XYZ file of C-alpha atoms in Angstrom:
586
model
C 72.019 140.786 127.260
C 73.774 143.689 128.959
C 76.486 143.040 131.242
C 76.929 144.595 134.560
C 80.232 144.732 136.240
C 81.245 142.502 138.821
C 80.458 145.072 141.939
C 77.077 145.964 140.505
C 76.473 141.931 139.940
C 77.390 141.526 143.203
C 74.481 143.727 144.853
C 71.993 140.837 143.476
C 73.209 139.419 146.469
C 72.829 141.578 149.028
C 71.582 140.635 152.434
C 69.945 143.427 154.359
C 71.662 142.098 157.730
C 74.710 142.672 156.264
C 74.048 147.084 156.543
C 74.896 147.271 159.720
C 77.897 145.524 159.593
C 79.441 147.014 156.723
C 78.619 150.258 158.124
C 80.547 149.786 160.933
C 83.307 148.218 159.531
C 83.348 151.028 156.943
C 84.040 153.727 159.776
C 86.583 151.550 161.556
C 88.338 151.037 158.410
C 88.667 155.038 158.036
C 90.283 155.437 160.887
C 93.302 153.489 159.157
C 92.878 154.680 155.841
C 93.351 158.356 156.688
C 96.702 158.568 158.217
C 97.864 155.799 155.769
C 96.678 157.194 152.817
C 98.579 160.676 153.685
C 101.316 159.215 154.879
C 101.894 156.846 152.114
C 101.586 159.723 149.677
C 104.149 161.215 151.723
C 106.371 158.008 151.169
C 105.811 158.174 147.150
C 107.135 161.949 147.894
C 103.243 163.603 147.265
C 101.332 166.323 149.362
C 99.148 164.230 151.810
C 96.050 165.380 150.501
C 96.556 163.305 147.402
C 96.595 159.844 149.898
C 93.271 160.727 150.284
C 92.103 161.438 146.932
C 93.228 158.784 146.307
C 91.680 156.762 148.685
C 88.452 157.976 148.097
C 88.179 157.091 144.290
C 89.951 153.949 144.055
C 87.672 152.604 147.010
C 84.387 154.030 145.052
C 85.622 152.383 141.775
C 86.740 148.931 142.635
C 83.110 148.780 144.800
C 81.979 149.136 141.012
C 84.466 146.959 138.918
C 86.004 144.895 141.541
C 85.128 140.898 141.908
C 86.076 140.924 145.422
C 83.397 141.326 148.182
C 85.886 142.180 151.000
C 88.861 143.640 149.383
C 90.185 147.216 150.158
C 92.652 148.832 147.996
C 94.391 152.056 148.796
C 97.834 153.991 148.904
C 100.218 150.821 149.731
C 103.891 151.120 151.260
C 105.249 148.938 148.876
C 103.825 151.152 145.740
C 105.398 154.379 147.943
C 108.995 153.997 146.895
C 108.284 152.803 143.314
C 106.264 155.693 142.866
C 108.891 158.108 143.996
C 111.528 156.104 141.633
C 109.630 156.724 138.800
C 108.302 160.355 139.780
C 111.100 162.119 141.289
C 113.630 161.566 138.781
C 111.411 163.773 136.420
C 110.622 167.008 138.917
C 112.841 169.830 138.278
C 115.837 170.211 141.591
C 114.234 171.624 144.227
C 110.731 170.130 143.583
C 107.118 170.838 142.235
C 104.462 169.513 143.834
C 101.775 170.518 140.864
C 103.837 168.417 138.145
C 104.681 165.614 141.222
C 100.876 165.495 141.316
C 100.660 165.561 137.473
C 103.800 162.769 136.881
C 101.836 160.157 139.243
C 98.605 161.069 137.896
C 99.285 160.077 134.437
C 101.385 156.999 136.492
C 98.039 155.609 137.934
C 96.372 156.134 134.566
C 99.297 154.051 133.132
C 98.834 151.047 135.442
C 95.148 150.956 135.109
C 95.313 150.536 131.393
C 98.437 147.936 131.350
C 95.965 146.437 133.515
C 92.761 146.477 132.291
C 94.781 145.503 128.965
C 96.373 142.645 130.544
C 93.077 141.480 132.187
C 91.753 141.498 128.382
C 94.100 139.468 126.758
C 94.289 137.093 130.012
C 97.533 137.567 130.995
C 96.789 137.215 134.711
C 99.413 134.693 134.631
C 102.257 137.277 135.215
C 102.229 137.745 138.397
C 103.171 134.193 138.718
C 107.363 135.982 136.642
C 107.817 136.442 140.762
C 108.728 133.231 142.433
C 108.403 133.299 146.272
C 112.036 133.516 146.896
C 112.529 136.452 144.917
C 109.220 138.537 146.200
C 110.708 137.654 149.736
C 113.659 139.204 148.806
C 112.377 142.170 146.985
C 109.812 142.742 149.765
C 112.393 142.567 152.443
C 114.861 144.853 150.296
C 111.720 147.675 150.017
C 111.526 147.531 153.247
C 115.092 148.418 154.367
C 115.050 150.793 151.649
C 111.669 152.338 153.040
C 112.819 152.261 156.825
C 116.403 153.920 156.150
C 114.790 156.533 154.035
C 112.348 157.350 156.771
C 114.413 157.344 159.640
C 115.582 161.217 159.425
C 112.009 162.345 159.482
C 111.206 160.013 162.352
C 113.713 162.240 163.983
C 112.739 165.715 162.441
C 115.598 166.635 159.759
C 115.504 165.199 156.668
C 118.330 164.051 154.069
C 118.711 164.905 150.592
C 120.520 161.420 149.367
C 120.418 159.317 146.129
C 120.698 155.516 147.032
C 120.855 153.166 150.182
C 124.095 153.881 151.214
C 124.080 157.589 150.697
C 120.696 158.037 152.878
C 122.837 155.698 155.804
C 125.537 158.096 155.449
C 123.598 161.335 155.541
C 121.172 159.759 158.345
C 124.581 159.240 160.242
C 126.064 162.798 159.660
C 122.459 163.786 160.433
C 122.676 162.382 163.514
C 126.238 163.537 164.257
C 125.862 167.251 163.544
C 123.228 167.542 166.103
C 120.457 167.380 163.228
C 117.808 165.731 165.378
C 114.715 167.070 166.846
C 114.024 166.113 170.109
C 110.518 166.401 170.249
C 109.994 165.095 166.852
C 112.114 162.178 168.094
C 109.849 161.664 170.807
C 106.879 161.628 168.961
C 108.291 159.515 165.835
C 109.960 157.055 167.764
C 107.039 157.128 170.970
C 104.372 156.873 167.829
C 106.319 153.650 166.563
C 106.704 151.884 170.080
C 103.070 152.735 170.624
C 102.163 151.179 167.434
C 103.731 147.731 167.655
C 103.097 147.531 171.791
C 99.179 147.764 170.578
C 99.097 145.412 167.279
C 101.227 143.019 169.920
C 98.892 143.077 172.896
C 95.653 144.477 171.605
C 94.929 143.932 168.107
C 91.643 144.846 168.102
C 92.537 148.344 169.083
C 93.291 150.705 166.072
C 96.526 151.230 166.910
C 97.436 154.062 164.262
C 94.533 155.920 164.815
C 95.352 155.879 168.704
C 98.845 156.947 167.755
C 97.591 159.971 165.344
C 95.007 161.235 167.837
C 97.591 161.521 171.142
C 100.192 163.024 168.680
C 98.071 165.550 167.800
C 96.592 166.268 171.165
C 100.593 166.565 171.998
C 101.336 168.521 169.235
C 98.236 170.934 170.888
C 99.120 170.678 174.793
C 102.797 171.361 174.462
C 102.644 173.910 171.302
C 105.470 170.863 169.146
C 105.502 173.413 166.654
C 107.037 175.955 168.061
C 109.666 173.281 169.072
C 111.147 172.799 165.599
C 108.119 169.709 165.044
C 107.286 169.637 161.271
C 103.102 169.121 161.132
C 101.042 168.617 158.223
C 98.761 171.822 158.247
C 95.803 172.718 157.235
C 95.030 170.315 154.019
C 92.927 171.959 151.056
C 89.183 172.018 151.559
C 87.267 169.737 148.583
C 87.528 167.343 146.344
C 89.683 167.919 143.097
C 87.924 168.358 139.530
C 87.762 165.849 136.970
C 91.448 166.065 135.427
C 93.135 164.504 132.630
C 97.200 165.100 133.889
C 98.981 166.809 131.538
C 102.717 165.654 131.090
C 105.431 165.911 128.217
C 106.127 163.235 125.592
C 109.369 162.740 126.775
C 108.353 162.048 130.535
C 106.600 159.023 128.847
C 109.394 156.476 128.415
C 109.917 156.558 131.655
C 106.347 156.637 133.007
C 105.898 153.574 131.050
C 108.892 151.568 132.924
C 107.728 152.352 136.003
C 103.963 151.719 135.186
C 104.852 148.204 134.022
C 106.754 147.534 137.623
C 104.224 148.754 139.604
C 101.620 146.968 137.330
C 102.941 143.605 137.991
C 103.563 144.100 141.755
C 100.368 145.401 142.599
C 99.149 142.021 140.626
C 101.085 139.733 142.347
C 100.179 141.368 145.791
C 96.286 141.385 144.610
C 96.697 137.593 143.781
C 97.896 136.366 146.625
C 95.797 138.545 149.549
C 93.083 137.458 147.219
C 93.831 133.952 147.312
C 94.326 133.977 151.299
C 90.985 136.002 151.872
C 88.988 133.999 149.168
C 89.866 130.493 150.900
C 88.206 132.118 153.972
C 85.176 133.422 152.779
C 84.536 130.857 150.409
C 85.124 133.092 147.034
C 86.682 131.628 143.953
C 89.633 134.257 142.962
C 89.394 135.523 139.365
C 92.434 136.471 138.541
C 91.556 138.626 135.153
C 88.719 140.322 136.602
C 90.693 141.643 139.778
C 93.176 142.962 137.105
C 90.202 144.731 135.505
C 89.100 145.618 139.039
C 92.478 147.198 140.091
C 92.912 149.130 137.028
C 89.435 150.494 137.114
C 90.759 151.705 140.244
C 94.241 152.637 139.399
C 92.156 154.956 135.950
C 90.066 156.642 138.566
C 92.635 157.761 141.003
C 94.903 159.325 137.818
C 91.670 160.841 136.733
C 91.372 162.651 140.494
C 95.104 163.976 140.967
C 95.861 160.731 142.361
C 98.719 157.699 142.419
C 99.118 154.058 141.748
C 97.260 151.571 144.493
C 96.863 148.185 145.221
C 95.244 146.207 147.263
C 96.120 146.325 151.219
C 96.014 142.865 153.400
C 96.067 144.980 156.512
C 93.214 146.865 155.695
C 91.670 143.821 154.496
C 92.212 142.262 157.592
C 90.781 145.166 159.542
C 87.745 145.174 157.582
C 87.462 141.604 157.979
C 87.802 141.671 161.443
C 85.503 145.065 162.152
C 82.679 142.249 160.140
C 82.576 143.875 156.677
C 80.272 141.362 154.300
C 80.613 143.891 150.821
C 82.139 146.562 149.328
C 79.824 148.585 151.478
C 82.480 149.173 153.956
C 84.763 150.552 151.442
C 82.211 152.967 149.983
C 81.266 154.013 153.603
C 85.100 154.603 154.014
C 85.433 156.750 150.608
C 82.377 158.312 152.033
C 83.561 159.716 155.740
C 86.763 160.457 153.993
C 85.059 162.732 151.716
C 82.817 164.601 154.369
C 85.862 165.310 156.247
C 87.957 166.733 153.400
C 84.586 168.898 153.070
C 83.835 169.737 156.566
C 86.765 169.219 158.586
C 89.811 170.359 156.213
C 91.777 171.366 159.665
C 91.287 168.433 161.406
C 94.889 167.009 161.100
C 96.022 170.749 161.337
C 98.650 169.743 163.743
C 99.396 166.201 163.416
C 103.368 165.950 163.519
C 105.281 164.269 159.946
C 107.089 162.336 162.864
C 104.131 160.907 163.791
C 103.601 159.880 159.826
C 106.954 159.142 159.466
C 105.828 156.706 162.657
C 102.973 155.025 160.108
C 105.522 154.786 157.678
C 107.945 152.857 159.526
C 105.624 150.458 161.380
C 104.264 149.636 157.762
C 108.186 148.391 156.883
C 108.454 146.558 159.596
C 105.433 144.198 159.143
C 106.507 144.054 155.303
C 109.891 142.422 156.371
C 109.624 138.994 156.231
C 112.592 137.900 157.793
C 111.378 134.465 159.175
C 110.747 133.502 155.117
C 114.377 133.754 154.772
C 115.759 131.941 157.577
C 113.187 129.056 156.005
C 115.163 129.132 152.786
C 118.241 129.131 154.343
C 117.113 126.006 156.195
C 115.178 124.348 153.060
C 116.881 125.335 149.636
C 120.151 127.607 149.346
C 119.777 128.168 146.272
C 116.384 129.998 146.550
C 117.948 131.186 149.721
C 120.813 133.103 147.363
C 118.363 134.472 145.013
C 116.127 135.911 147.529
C 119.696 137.916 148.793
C 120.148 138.693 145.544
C 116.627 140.309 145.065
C 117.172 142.076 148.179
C 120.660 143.453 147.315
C 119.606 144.710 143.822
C 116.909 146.664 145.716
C 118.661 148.070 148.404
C 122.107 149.073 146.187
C 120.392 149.667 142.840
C 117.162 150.830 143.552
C 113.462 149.943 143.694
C 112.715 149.864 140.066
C 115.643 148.060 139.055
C 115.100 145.732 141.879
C 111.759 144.689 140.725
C 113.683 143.849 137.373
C 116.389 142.049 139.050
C 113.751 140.169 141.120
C 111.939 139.436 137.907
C 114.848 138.163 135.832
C 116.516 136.039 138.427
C 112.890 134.205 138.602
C 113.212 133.670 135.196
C 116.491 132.178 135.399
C 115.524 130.430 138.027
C 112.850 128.307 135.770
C 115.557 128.172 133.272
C 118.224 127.043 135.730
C 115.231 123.990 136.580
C 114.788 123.273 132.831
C 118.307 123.360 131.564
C 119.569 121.403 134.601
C 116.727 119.097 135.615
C 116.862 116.025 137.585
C 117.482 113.028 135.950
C 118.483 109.372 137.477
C 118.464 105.864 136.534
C 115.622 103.046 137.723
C 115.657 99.649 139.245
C 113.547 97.204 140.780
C 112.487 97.279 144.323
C 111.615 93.767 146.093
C 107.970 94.399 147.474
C 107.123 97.588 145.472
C 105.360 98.039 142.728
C 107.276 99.672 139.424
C 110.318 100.501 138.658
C 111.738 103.100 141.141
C 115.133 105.694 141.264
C 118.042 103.936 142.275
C 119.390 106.637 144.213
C 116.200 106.762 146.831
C 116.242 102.548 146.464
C 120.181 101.836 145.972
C 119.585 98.058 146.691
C 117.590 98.521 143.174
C 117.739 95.348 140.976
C 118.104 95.730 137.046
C 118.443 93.865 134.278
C 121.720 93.270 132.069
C 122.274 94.712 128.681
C 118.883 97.073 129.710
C 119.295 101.022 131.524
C 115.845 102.467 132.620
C 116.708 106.187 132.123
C 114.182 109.485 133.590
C 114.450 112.904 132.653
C 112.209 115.003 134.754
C 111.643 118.188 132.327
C 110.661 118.937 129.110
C 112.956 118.282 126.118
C 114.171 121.896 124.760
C 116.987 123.348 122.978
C 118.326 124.697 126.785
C 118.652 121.260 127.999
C 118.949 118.876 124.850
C 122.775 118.830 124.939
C 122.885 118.012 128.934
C 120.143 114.755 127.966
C 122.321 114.040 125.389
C 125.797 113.886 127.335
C 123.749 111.701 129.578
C 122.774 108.969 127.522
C 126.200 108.750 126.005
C 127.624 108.577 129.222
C 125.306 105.735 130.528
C 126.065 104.125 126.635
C 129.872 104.173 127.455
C 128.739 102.570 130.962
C 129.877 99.001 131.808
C 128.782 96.569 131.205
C 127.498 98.413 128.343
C 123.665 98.518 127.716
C 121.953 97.465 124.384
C 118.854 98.940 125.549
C 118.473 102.379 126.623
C 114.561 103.176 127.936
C 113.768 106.443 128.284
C 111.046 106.236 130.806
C 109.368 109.441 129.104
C 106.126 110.006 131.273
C 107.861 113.179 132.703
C 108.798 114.946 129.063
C 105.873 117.096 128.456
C 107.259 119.021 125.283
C 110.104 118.240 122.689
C 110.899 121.152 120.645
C 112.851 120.918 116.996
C 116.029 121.692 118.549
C 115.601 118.305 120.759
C 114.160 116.605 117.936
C 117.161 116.968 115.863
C 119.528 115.585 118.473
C 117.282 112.547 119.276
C 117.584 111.679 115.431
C 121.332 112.064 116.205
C 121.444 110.019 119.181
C 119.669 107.130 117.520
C 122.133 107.250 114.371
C 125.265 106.989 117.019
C 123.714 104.388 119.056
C 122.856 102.195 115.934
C 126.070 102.503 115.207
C 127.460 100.446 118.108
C 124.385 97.913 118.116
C 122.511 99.892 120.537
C 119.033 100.745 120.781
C 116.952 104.382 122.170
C 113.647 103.270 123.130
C 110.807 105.525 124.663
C 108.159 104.624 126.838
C 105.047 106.396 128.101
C 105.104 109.195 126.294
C 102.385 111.574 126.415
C 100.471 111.624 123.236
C 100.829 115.355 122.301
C 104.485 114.826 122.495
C 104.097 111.513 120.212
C 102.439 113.558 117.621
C 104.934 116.151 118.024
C 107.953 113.657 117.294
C 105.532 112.196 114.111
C 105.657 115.679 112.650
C 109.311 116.204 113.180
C 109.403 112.405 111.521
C 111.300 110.614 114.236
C 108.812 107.959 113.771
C 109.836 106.897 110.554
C 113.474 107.127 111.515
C 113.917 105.834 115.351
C 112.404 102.465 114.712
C 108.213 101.705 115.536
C 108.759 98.911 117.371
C 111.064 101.131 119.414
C 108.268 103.092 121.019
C 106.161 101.230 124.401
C 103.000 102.243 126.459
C 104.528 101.512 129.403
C 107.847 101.024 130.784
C 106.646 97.590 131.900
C 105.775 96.720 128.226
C 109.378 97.489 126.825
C 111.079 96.073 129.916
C 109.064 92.445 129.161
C 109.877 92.742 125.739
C 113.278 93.098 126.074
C 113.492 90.163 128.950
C 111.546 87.945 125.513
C 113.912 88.801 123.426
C 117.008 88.505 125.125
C 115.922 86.287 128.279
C 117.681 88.242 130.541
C 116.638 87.945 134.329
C 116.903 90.437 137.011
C 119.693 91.097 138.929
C 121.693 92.563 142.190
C 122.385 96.125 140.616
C 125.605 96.269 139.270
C 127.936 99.111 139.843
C 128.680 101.668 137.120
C 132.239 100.530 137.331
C 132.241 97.054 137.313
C 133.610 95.073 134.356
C 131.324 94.426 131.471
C 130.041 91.005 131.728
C 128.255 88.570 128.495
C 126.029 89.492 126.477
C 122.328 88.252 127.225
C 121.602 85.331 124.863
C 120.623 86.149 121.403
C 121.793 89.594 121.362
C 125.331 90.214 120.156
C 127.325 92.503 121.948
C 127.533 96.507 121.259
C 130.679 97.086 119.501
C 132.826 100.077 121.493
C 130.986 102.897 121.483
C 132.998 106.375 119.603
């Protein structure tokens, strides 16, 4: 049977009440994508014309191959800088915008096949290398990074820096020397107060396109351009050819690094605006099919002298709210884009870069998530750290070695968790059932001669020395226990490493007539330990269903009753009757 994609399955469905709506939500979604889309391309240090190229396809090809029926990808703020990381670096000094063009071309093509890749071996579980804290951090690092480096054209000079601190510096001498244009100060800074008074007090207005259209009706009344105010022009009539970008060899390496970055944060972001918009409209979110969605989209902007995209919650939520029901309203936005790049090439003739610069900035600001932070701060200051470390590595080292940082330091986070997990003792409780941790319950009964011991991770070679210090130490305890239960329910995995020391630790507690007994472990991990052949060492009758089962045997073999808990410190008291006492332990 053939198999359509999703966006073509997804017409099956198609309510005829739902024209109207997507109709109109397609033309108020157009009056956000055009001055985004150019001035993100403008961000990712592109001609403007390319923001809408891009648009256009990306919108036309995830209607196609995307799962989503609400969706909207496009040029993205948070793709901007990452693109220019990756670009810039490889244009000759003083810039050309033909092998710019070509460089993020073959970028987009890049991400659409790591993509599409991914999404075929079902790796969609990558975007899950960037924990919360870290994506706060990274996010809220872009966005410094993006507002600093747009703050000279916001003003009308510009800055030729390399780095956070150098664009501060040369934004300050800027500043200093008399750099700034007044009227392009006027309109940046007016266009950026206009902005956030609107999305504050009427979000239903579009706010940017309200800013664009009195900035260029300024730019017309008062003649900016003859005032020193940098505009956009007249942008190239048509739509670009079919176009495979042609790049060197040894651009490649580099191409790749950045494709892989941008790959795995447009995921991430697709994953979670998914999730939020899905739980709203009652969609199930397919995580390897939006891959294969976005990189449909990502191969047919690099085919169309485009860039990298992702998808956009704002212009989700704008769709949304305008009533879009289908990918209607983004082919109805590709569409009008389109017929104005045919018809109306001039019509942004005189709209200031200030005024972009304006879209730009108002974009950083609603990526900062500064509130997030203050939460970790509050909640976990650990996470807390690594999301300041995520946003230091971005602002001082750069975007694509940010993402890195922000990926690694997840990683280590996880590993942090595993090598270091918790791990306590349990007791009694009076009036509950089970045996619970003594350090939530401290009035905890136990019973002599017997330690109830949890480890809450997985047994592997990064933590196997820390469980075993631990059950030596609670060994050398007094009064010293004959019985040592490891209450096993939370070990999911024991790798060889582990193995080996368990056999270990059972030889050294034999030694001084004491026991390691397991209880409730999982029965993958059982079969695990019978392959390693701990079974046949660590004795059968060593091994319980339950902790309750090992606890009662214990109590029949030794008669031992429950008690007060007894400190860790106290002095070792009798043995429990017919088990002879552990000699010292070595």
């Amino acid at each position: 049977m053939r198999v359509l994609p999703p966006g073509v399955r997804e017409l099956r469905g198609y309510r005829r009440s739902w024209l109207g709506r997507d109709l109109a939500a397609g033309a108020v979604l157009t009056a956000l994508l055009v001055p985004q889309g150019m001035a993100y391309a403008e961000l990712a240090g592109l001609p403007a014309i390319t923001g809408l190229y891009t648009s256009i396809t990306c919108l036309l090809a995830y209607a196609v191959f995307g799962p989503s029926r609400i969706l909207v990808l496009g040029p993205d703020s948070s793709l901007g800088p990452m693109i220019a990381a990756t670009v810039l670096p490889l244009v000759a000094a003083g810039g050309d915008p033909e092998r710019a063009v070509a460089l993020a071309s073959m970028l987009a093509l890049l991400v659409g096949v790591v993509m599409v890749v991914a999404a075929w071996a079902g790796l969609g579980f990558v975007a899950d290398l960037l924990s919360k804290p870290t994506m706060v951090g990274y996010i809220n690092g872009l966005a410094l990074t993006i507002l600093i480096g747009q703050l000279p054209k916001l003003l009308g000079f510009s800055v030729d820096a390399d780095g956070l601190l150098q664009e501060v510096a040369g934004f300050v001498r800027g500043v200093a020397d008399g750099e700034v244009v007044p009227a392009a100060a006027t309109v940046g800074i007016g266009g950026v107060v206009l902005v956030l008074v609107l999305q504050r007090w009427l979000p239903k207005v579009p706010a940017v396109l309200v800013m664009v259209v009195l900035a260029i009706a300024a730019t017309t009344l008062f003649d900016l351009g003859s005032r020193g105010v940098g505009l956009v022009g007249e942008l190239p009539q048509g739509f670009p050819p079919l176009t495979f970008p042609g790049v060197a060899w040894s651009d490649l390496g580099l191409l790749v690094g950045g494709a892989l970055a941008i790959a795995l944060v447009a995921l991430a972001d697709t994953i979670s605006t998914a999730s939020a918009f899905a739980e709203r409209t009652g969609q199930e979110v397919r995580g390897n099919q939006e891959m294969s969605g976005i990189g449909a989209a990502n191969i047919a902007a690099g085919l169309f002298q485009g860039f990298p995209v992702s998808t956009s919650a704002s212009r989700t939520a704008v769709a949304e709210r305008a009533g879009a029901r289908s990918q209607l309203t983004g082919v109805t936005g590709a569409v009008l884009i389109l017929l104005m790049i045919l018809l109306l090439p001039g019509l942004f003739r005189n709209l200031p870069d200030a005024a972009l610069a304006a879209v730009v900035v108002t974009a950083a600001l609603s990526l900062a998530d500064l509130p997030a932070m203050a939460r970790l701060w509050r909640q976990r200051k650990v996470e807390f750290a690594l999301s300041v470390a995520a946003l230091a590595g971005v602002a001082l080292l750069g975007v694509l070695p940010g993402i890195a940082i922000a990926v690694g330091l997840s990683i280590l986070n996880v590993f942090r968790h595993a090598w270091l997990p918790y791990q306590t003792t349990l007791g009694l409780v009076d009036g509950v059932a089970g045996y619970h941790d003594v350090r939530s319950y401290p009035a905890a009964r136990r019973l002599p001669g017997l330690v109830i011991y949890r480890f809450d991770a997985p047994l592997l070679f990064a933590n196997a020395k820390t469980f075993r210090d631990e059950i030596r130490t609670l060994a050398r305890s007094e009064p010293a226990p004959h019985w040592i239960v490891v209450a096993a329910e939370p070990v999911t995995d024991v790798d060889t490493t582990a193995a080996d020391m368990l056999l270990d630790l059972d030889r050294l507690l034999d030694e001084h007539g004491q026991a390691l007994v397991f209880a409730e472990l999982k029965d993958p991990v059982r079969r695990k330990l019978e392959r390693y052949g701990l079974t046949r060492v660590i004795e059968p009758r060593h091994f319980f269903p339950t902790v309750e089962a090992a606890v009662e045997t214990f109590r029949a073999r030794t008669g031992a009753e429950w008690t007060e808990r007894v400190p860790a410190t106290a002095p070792q008291g009798p043995a429990p009757p017919g088990v002879p006492p552990p000699r010292p332990p070595g």
